[in-house]
């Protein structure tokens, strides 16, 4: 669903913007593939030295597309590599990439943000792995990455209760690098990206 993914290059910074017709950006398999393909294209563009992955003003992504997933059986998910395909590829991107999160980053949205190098949040951001509330568990890396970000105890609490983590708590426990007020968020994102893009691209990739 490439029409739901907008890209632009500003100086040496590539922006990938999730623009689903639903502002909560539900993550279907095709949508995730389109997001990854755009990130990959920017990764292969030698002019691009930093990639910013961002969503709408309402949500980075509020989770997987449950309408698509409900009819699927465990066998069909396994056979088609529904979760492994594309979801796991974001960590292969060598150009520095960070998630810019306003609003909800839940379930698959939180997992996608964590697969980036780091996360910058607006003050209204909300993170979480609420899969347990819909009869599932975090299947795209959430059960593995979240403990690495915030430790076992907080991660298990979040996964087992399904409770959301607000932006300032997320910064305090290490899930996000910085939190900015909504009105300055876009300017700060551009400033951080420009700073990274101004470094040696070879060293940034190695780092």
PDB file of C-alpha atoms in Angstrom:
ATOM      1  CA  UNK A   1       0.000   0.000   0.000  1.00  0.00           C
ATOM      2  CA  UNK A   2       2.558   2.504  -1.204  1.00  0.00           C
ATOM      3  CA  UNK A   3      -0.081   5.258  -1.398  1.00  0.00           C
ATOM      4  CA  UNK A   4      -0.136   5.242   2.407  1.00  0.00           C
ATOM      5  CA  UNK A   5       3.598   5.987   2.665  1.00  0.00           C
ATOM      6  CA  UNK A   6       4.885   9.466   1.855  1.00  0.00           C
ATOM      7  CA  UNK A   7       8.579  10.213   1.452  1.00  0.00           C
ATOM      8  CA  UNK A   8      10.639  13.337   1.028  1.00  0.00           C
ATOM      9  CA  UNK A   9      14.309  14.249   1.121  1.00  0.00           C
ATOM     10  CA  UNK A  10      15.328  17.520   2.757  1.00  0.00           C
ATOM     11  CA  UNK A  11      19.045  18.193   2.341  1.00  0.00           C
ATOM     12  CA  UNK A  12      20.587  14.868   3.477  1.00  0.00           C
ATOM     13  CA  UNK A  13      17.615  13.719   5.555  1.00  0.00           C
ATOM     14  CA  UNK A  14      15.013  11.266   4.288  1.00  0.00           C
ATOM     15  CA  UNK A  15      11.525  11.337   5.826  1.00  0.00           C
ATOM     16  CA  UNK A  16       9.189   8.332   5.672  1.00  0.00           C
ATOM     17  CA  UNK A  17       5.706   9.371   6.793  1.00  0.00           C
ATOM     18  CA  UNK A  18       2.962   6.869   7.611  1.00  0.00           C
ATOM     19  CA  UNK A  19      -0.192   8.291   6.023  1.00  0.00           C
ATOM     20  CA  UNK A  20      -2.850   5.574   6.122  1.00  0.00           C
ATOM     21  CA  UNK A  21      -6.405   6.684   5.360  1.00  0.00           C
ATOM     22  CA  UNK A  22      -7.076   5.782   8.998  1.00  0.00           C
ATOM     23  CA  UNK A  23      -5.030   8.297  11.088  1.00  0.00           C
ATOM     24  CA  UNK A  24      -4.276   5.536  13.626  1.00  0.00           C
ATOM     25  CA  UNK A  25      -2.109   3.903  10.932  1.00  0.00           C
ATOM     26  CA  UNK A  26      -3.180   0.249  11.399  1.00  0.00           C
ATOM     27  CA  UNK A  27      -0.304  -1.943  10.243  1.00  0.00           C
ATOM     28  CA  UNK A  28      -1.388  -4.487   7.650  1.00  0.00           C
ATOM     29  CA  UNK A  29       1.195  -6.747   6.012  1.00  0.00           C
ATOM     30  CA  UNK A  30       1.106  -4.694   2.804  1.00  0.00           C
ATOM     31  CA  UNK A  31       1.464  -1.418   4.699  1.00  0.00           C
ATOM     32  CA  UNK A  32       4.492  -2.703   6.634  1.00  0.00           C
ATOM     33  CA  UNK A  33       6.066  -3.911   3.388  1.00  0.00           C
ATOM     34  CA  UNK A  34       5.526  -0.509   1.775  1.00  0.00           C
ATOM     35  CA  UNK A  35       7.054   1.278   4.781  1.00  0.00           C
ATOM     36  CA  UNK A  36      10.109  -0.971   4.729  1.00  0.00           C
ATOM     37  CA  UNK A  37      10.554  -0.612   0.951  1.00  0.00           C
ATOM     38  CA  UNK A  38      10.611   3.182   1.242  1.00  0.00           C
ATOM     39  CA  UNK A  39      13.102   3.005   4.123  1.00  0.00           C
ATOM     40  CA  UNK A  40      15.254   0.614   2.089  1.00  0.00           C
ATOM     41  CA  UNK A  41      15.243   2.966  -0.918  1.00  0.00           C
ATOM     42  CA  UNK A  42      16.421   5.832   1.271  1.00  0.00           C
ATOM     43  CA  UNK A  43      19.022   3.559   2.877  1.00  0.00           C
ATOM     44  CA  UNK A  44      20.447   2.838  -0.574  1.00  0.00           C
ATOM     45  CA  UNK A  45      20.471   6.528  -1.572  1.00  0.00           C
ATOM     46  CA  UNK A  46      24.016   7.790  -0.962  1.00  0.00           C
ATOM     47  CA  UNK A  47      22.729  11.359  -0.498  1.00  0.00           C
ATOM     48  CA  UNK A  48      20.631  10.340   2.516  1.00  0.00           C
ATOM     49  CA  UNK A  49      22.555  10.311   5.798  1.00  0.00           C
ATOM     50  CA  UNK A  50      19.671  10.028   8.258  1.00  0.00           C
ATOM     51  CA  UNK A  51      16.148   8.606   8.002  1.00  0.00           C
ATOM     52  CA  UNK A  52      13.179   9.774  10.080  1.00  0.00           C
ATOM     53  CA  UNK A  53      10.196   7.442  10.399  1.00  0.00           C
ATOM     54  CA  UNK A  54       7.090   9.283  11.590  1.00  0.00           C
ATOM     55  CA  UNK A  55       3.318   8.909  11.695  1.00  0.00           C
ATOM     56  CA  UNK A  56       0.303  11.188  11.828  1.00  0.00           C
ATOM     57  CA  UNK A  57      -0.426  13.750  14.533  1.00  0.00           C
ATOM     58  CA  UNK A  58      -2.792  11.216  16.119  1.00  0.00           C
ATOM     59  CA  UNK A  59      -0.590   8.128  16.020  1.00  0.00           C
ATOM     60  CA  UNK A  60       2.751   6.790  14.931  1.00  0.00           C
ATOM     61  CA  UNK A  61       0.908   3.476  14.586  1.00  0.00           C
ATOM     62  CA  UNK A  62      -1.685   2.158  17.026  1.00  0.00           C
ATOM     63  CA  UNK A  63      -1.061  -1.513  16.284  1.00  0.00           C
ATOM     64  CA  UNK A  64      -1.518  -4.268  13.749  1.00  0.00           C
ATOM     65  CA  UNK A  65      -4.512  -4.296  11.422  1.00  0.00           C
ATOM     66  CA  UNK A  66      -6.734  -6.654  13.430  1.00  0.00           C
ATOM     67  CA  UNK A  67      -9.304  -6.946  10.621  1.00  0.00           C
ATOM     68  CA  UNK A  68      -6.617  -8.507   8.467  1.00  0.00           C
ATOM     69  CA  UNK A  69      -5.240 -10.748  11.202  1.00  0.00           C
ATOM     70  CA  UNK A  70      -8.477 -12.152  12.684  1.00  0.00           C
ATOM     71  CA  UNK A  71      -9.198 -14.711   9.902  1.00  0.00           C
ATOM     72  CA  UNK A  72      -5.613 -16.029   9.949  1.00  0.00           C
ATOM     73  CA  UNK A  73      -4.706 -19.290  11.652  1.00  0.00           C
ATOM     74  CA  UNK A  74      -1.437 -19.953  13.447  1.00  0.00           C
ATOM     75  CA  UNK A  75      -0.450 -22.285  10.592  1.00  0.00           C
ATOM     76  CA  UNK A  76      -1.109 -19.671   7.893  1.00  0.00           C
ATOM     77  CA  UNK A  77       0.794 -17.013   9.825  1.00  0.00           C
ATOM     78  CA  UNK A  78       3.738 -19.389  10.177  1.00  0.00           C
ATOM     79  CA  UNK A  79       3.688 -20.636   6.590  1.00  0.00           C
ATOM     80  CA  UNK A  80       3.528 -17.152   5.055  1.00  0.00           C
ATOM     81  CA  UNK A  81       6.018 -15.711   7.571  1.00  0.00           C
ATOM     82  CA  UNK A  82       3.397 -13.031   8.150  1.00  0.00           C
ATOM     83  CA  UNK A  83       5.305 -11.498  11.058  1.00  0.00           C
ATOM     84  CA  UNK A  84       8.909 -12.303  10.167  1.00  0.00           C
ATOM     85  CA  UNK A  85       8.655 -10.857   6.662  1.00  0.00           C
ATOM     86  CA  UNK A  86       9.432  -7.130   6.480  1.00  0.00           C
ATOM     87  CA  UNK A  87       8.931  -6.561  10.235  1.00  0.00           C
ATOM     88  CA  UNK A  88      12.366  -8.014  10.955  1.00  0.00           C
ATOM     89  CA  UNK A  89      14.055  -6.178   8.092  1.00  0.00           C
ATOM     90  CA  UNK A  90      14.069  -2.695   9.647  1.00  0.00           C
ATOM     91  CA  UNK A  91      17.046  -3.625  11.819  1.00  0.00           C
ATOM     92  CA  UNK A  92      19.069  -4.290   8.637  1.00  0.00           C
ATOM     93  CA  UNK A  93      18.954  -0.630   7.600  1.00  0.00           C
ATOM     94  CA  UNK A  94      22.462   0.803   7.934  1.00  0.00           C
ATOM     95  CA  UNK A  95      21.694   4.496   7.600  1.00  0.00           C
ATOM     96  CA  UNK A  96      20.888   5.988  11.030  1.00  0.00           C
ATOM     97  CA  UNK A  97      17.113   5.797  11.418  1.00  0.00           C
ATOM     98  CA  UNK A  98      14.960   7.068  14.255  1.00  0.00           C
ATOM     99  CA  UNK A  99      11.251   7.019  15.031  1.00  0.00           C
ATOM    100  CA  UNK A 100       9.466  10.323  15.633  1.00  0.00           C
ATOM    101  CA  UNK A 101       6.399   9.468  17.708  1.00  0.00           C
ATOM    102  CA  UNK A 102       3.340  11.631  18.311  1.00  0.00           C
ATOM    103  CA  UNK A 103       0.231  10.041  19.770  1.00  0.00           C
ATOM    104  CA  UNK A 104      -0.039   6.270  19.973  1.00  0.00           C
ATOM    105  CA  UNK A 105       2.752   3.769  19.341  1.00  0.00           C
ATOM    106  CA  UNK A 106       1.071   0.576  20.459  1.00  0.00           C
ATOM    107  CA  UNK A 107       1.541  -3.097  19.680  1.00  0.00           C
ATOM    108  CA  UNK A 108       3.134  -3.359  16.260  1.00  0.00           C
ATOM    109  CA  UNK A 109       3.626   0.405  16.236  1.00  0.00           C
ATOM    110  CA  UNK A 110       5.714   0.234  19.396  1.00  0.00           C
ATOM    111  CA  UNK A 111       7.638  -2.717  17.948  1.00  0.00           C
ATOM    112  CA  UNK A 112       8.360  -0.831  14.725  1.00  0.00           C
ATOM    113  CA  UNK A 113       9.554   2.232  16.670  1.00  0.00           C
ATOM    114  CA  UNK A 114      11.844   0.045  18.802  1.00  0.00           C
ATOM    115  CA  UNK A 115      13.374  -1.507  15.689  1.00  0.00           C
ATOM    116  CA  UNK A 116      14.773   1.931  14.798  1.00  0.00           C
ATOM    117  CA  UNK A 117      18.065   3.152  16.303  1.00  0.00           C
ATOM    118  CA  UNK A 118      16.248   5.361  18.812  1.00  0.00           C
ATOM    119  CA  UNK A 119      12.928   7.076  19.476  1.00  0.00           C
ATOM    120  CA  UNK A 120      12.072  10.764  19.882  1.00  0.00           C
ATOM    121  CA  UNK A 121       8.649  11.429  21.409  1.00  0.00           C
ATOM    122  CA  UNK A 122       6.205  14.300  21.559  1.00  0.00           C
ATOM    123  CA  UNK A 123       4.733  15.005  24.991  1.00  0.00           C
ATOM    124  CA  UNK A 124       1.431  13.348  24.022  1.00  0.00           C
ATOM    125  CA  UNK A 125       3.065  10.068  22.938  1.00  0.00           C
ATOM    126  CA  UNK A 126       1.796   6.802  24.408  1.00  0.00           C
ATOM    127  CA  UNK A 127       3.659   3.507  24.137  1.00  0.00           C
ATOM    128  CA  UNK A 128       2.614  -0.028  24.972  1.00  0.00           C
ATOM    129  CA  UNK A 129       2.167  -3.671  24.070  1.00  0.00           C
ATOM    130  CA  UNK A 130      -1.580  -4.198  24.632  1.00  0.00           C
ATOM    131  CA  UNK A 131      -1.770  -7.491  22.695  1.00  0.00           C
ATOM    132  CA  UNK A 132      -2.847  -9.392  25.797  1.00  0.00           C
ATOM    133  CA  UNK A 133      -6.107  -7.405  25.738  1.00  0.00           C
ATOM    134  CA  UNK A 134      -7.034  -8.901  22.352  1.00  0.00           C
ATOM    135  CA  UNK A 135      -5.908 -12.471  22.984  1.00  0.00           C
ATOM    136  CA  UNK A 136      -2.372 -12.261  21.617  1.00  0.00           C
ATOM    137  CA  UNK A 137       1.208 -11.551  22.640  1.00  0.00           C
ATOM    138  CA  UNK A 138       3.780  -9.155  21.126  1.00  0.00           C
ATOM    139  CA  UNK A 139       4.848 -11.096  18.044  1.00  0.00           C
ATOM    140  CA  UNK A 140       7.135  -8.743  16.134  1.00  0.00           C
ATOM    141  CA  UNK A 141       9.929  -8.326  18.652  1.00  0.00           C
ATOM    142  CA  UNK A 142       8.134  -6.588  21.505  1.00  0.00           C
ATOM    143  CA  UNK A 143       8.778  -9.325  24.047  1.00  0.00           C
ATOM    144  CA  UNK A 144      12.487  -9.211  23.205  1.00  0.00           C
ATOM    145  CA  UNK A 145      13.231  -5.543  22.546  1.00  0.00           C
ATOM    146  CA  UNK A 146      11.142  -4.023  25.328  1.00  0.00           C
ATOM    147  CA  UNK A 147      13.145  -5.710  28.153  1.00  0.00           C
ATOM    148  CA  UNK A 148      16.368  -4.510  26.509  1.00  0.00           C
ATOM    149  CA  UNK A 149      15.067  -0.952  26.515  1.00  0.00           C
ATOM    150  CA  UNK A 150      13.432  -0.744  29.929  1.00  0.00           C
ATOM    151  CA  UNK A 151      14.448  -3.874  31.842  1.00  0.00           C
ATOM    152  CA  UNK A 152      12.644  -7.119  32.622  1.00  0.00           C
ATOM    153  CA  UNK A 153      10.377  -5.926  35.431  1.00  0.00           C
ATOM    154  CA  UNK A 154       8.894  -2.906  33.644  1.00  0.00           C
ATOM    155  CA  UNK A 155       8.647  -4.797  30.357  1.00  0.00           C
ATOM    156  CA  UNK A 156       6.828  -7.749  31.918  1.00  0.00           C
ATOM    157  CA  UNK A 157       4.489  -5.357  33.715  1.00  0.00           C
ATOM    158  CA  UNK A 158       3.655  -3.591  30.437  1.00  0.00           C
ATOM    159  CA  UNK A 159       3.184  -6.819  28.493  1.00  0.00           C
ATOM    160  CA  UNK A 160       1.120  -8.616  31.148  1.00  0.00           C
ATOM    161  CA  UNK A 161      -1.154  -5.672  32.017  1.00  0.00           C
ATOM    162  CA  UNK A 162      -1.382  -4.078  28.581  1.00  0.00           C
ATOM    163  CA  UNK A 163      -1.012  -0.667  30.263  1.00  0.00           C
ATOM    164  CA  UNK A 164       0.316   2.266  28.252  1.00  0.00           C
ATOM    165  CA  UNK A 165       3.515   4.170  29.066  1.00  0.00           C
ATOM    166  CA  UNK A 166       3.365   7.950  28.684  1.00  0.00           C
ATOM    167  CA  UNK A 167       6.128   9.956  27.038  1.00  0.00           C
ATOM    168  CA  UNK A 168       7.862  11.174  30.195  1.00  0.00           C
ATOM    169  CA  UNK A 169       7.827   7.748  31.835  1.00  0.00           C
ATOM    170  CA  UNK A 170       9.162   6.320  28.558  1.00  0.00           C
ATOM    171  CA  UNK A 171      12.047   8.805  28.656  1.00  0.00           C
ATOM    172  CA  UNK A 172      12.725   8.098  32.332  1.00  0.00           C
ATOM    173  CA  UNK A 173      12.987   4.347  31.786  1.00  0.00           C
ATOM    174  CA  UNK A 174      15.039   4.588  28.590  1.00  0.00           C
ATOM    175  CA  UNK A 175      12.470   3.683  25.952  1.00  0.00           C
ATOM    176  CA  UNK A 176      12.815   7.096  24.286  1.00  0.00           C
ATOM    177  CA  UNK A 177      15.841   9.353  23.963  1.00  0.00           C
ATOM    178  CA  UNK A 178      14.109  12.750  24.199  1.00  0.00           C
ATOM    179  CA  UNK A 179      10.645  14.220  24.739  1.00  0.00           C
ATOM    180  CA  UNK A 180       9.596  17.560  23.248  1.00  0.00           C
ATOM    181  CA  UNK A 181       6.477  19.696  23.512  1.00  0.00           C
ATOM    182  CA  UNK A 182       4.031  19.210  20.661  1.00  0.00           C
ATOM    183  CA  UNK A 183       4.480  22.703  19.255  1.00  0.00           C
ATOM    184  CA  UNK A 184       8.255  22.337  18.903  1.00  0.00           C
ATOM    185  CA  UNK A 185       8.315  18.652  17.972  1.00  0.00           C
ATOM    186  CA  UNK A 186       8.695  18.920  14.184  1.00  0.00           C
ATOM    187  CA  UNK A 187      11.449  21.544  14.428  1.00  0.00           C
ATOM    188  CA  UNK A 188      13.358  19.461  16.973  1.00  0.00           C
ATOM    189  CA  UNK A 189      13.034  16.341  14.815  1.00  0.00           C
ATOM    190  CA  UNK A 190      14.466  18.187  11.816  1.00  0.00           C
ATOM    191  CA  UNK A 191      17.282  19.624  13.937  1.00  0.00           C
ATOM    192  CA  UNK A 192      18.293  16.228  15.357  1.00  0.00           C
ATOM    193  CA  UNK A 193      18.172  14.609  11.922  1.00  0.00           C
ATOM    194  CA  UNK A 194      20.268  17.402  10.399  1.00  0.00           C
ATOM    195  CA  UNK A 195      22.843  17.048  13.177  1.00  0.00           C
ATOM    196  CA  UNK A 196      23.193  13.312  12.523  1.00  0.00           C
ATOM    197  CA  UNK A 197      23.288  13.851   8.762  1.00  0.00           C
ATOM    198  CA  UNK A 198      26.160  16.299   9.275  1.00  0.00           C
ATOM    199  CA  UNK A 199      28.408  13.599  10.715  1.00  0.00           C
ATOM    200  CA  UNK A 200      30.623  11.202   8.770  1.00  0.00           C
ATOM    201  CA  UNK A 201      28.209   8.804   7.059  1.00  0.00           C
ATOM    202  CA  UNK A 202      30.719   5.944   7.202  1.00  0.00           C
ATOM    203  CA  UNK A 203      31.244   6.350  10.937  1.00  0.00           C
ATOM    204  CA  UNK A 204      27.515   6.805  11.603  1.00  0.00           C
ATOM    205  CA  UNK A 205      26.776   3.529   9.827  1.00  0.00           C
ATOM    206  CA  UNK A 206      29.448   1.762  11.860  1.00  0.00           C
ATOM    207  CA  UNK A 207      28.142   3.282  15.079  1.00  0.00           C
TER     208      UNK A 207
END
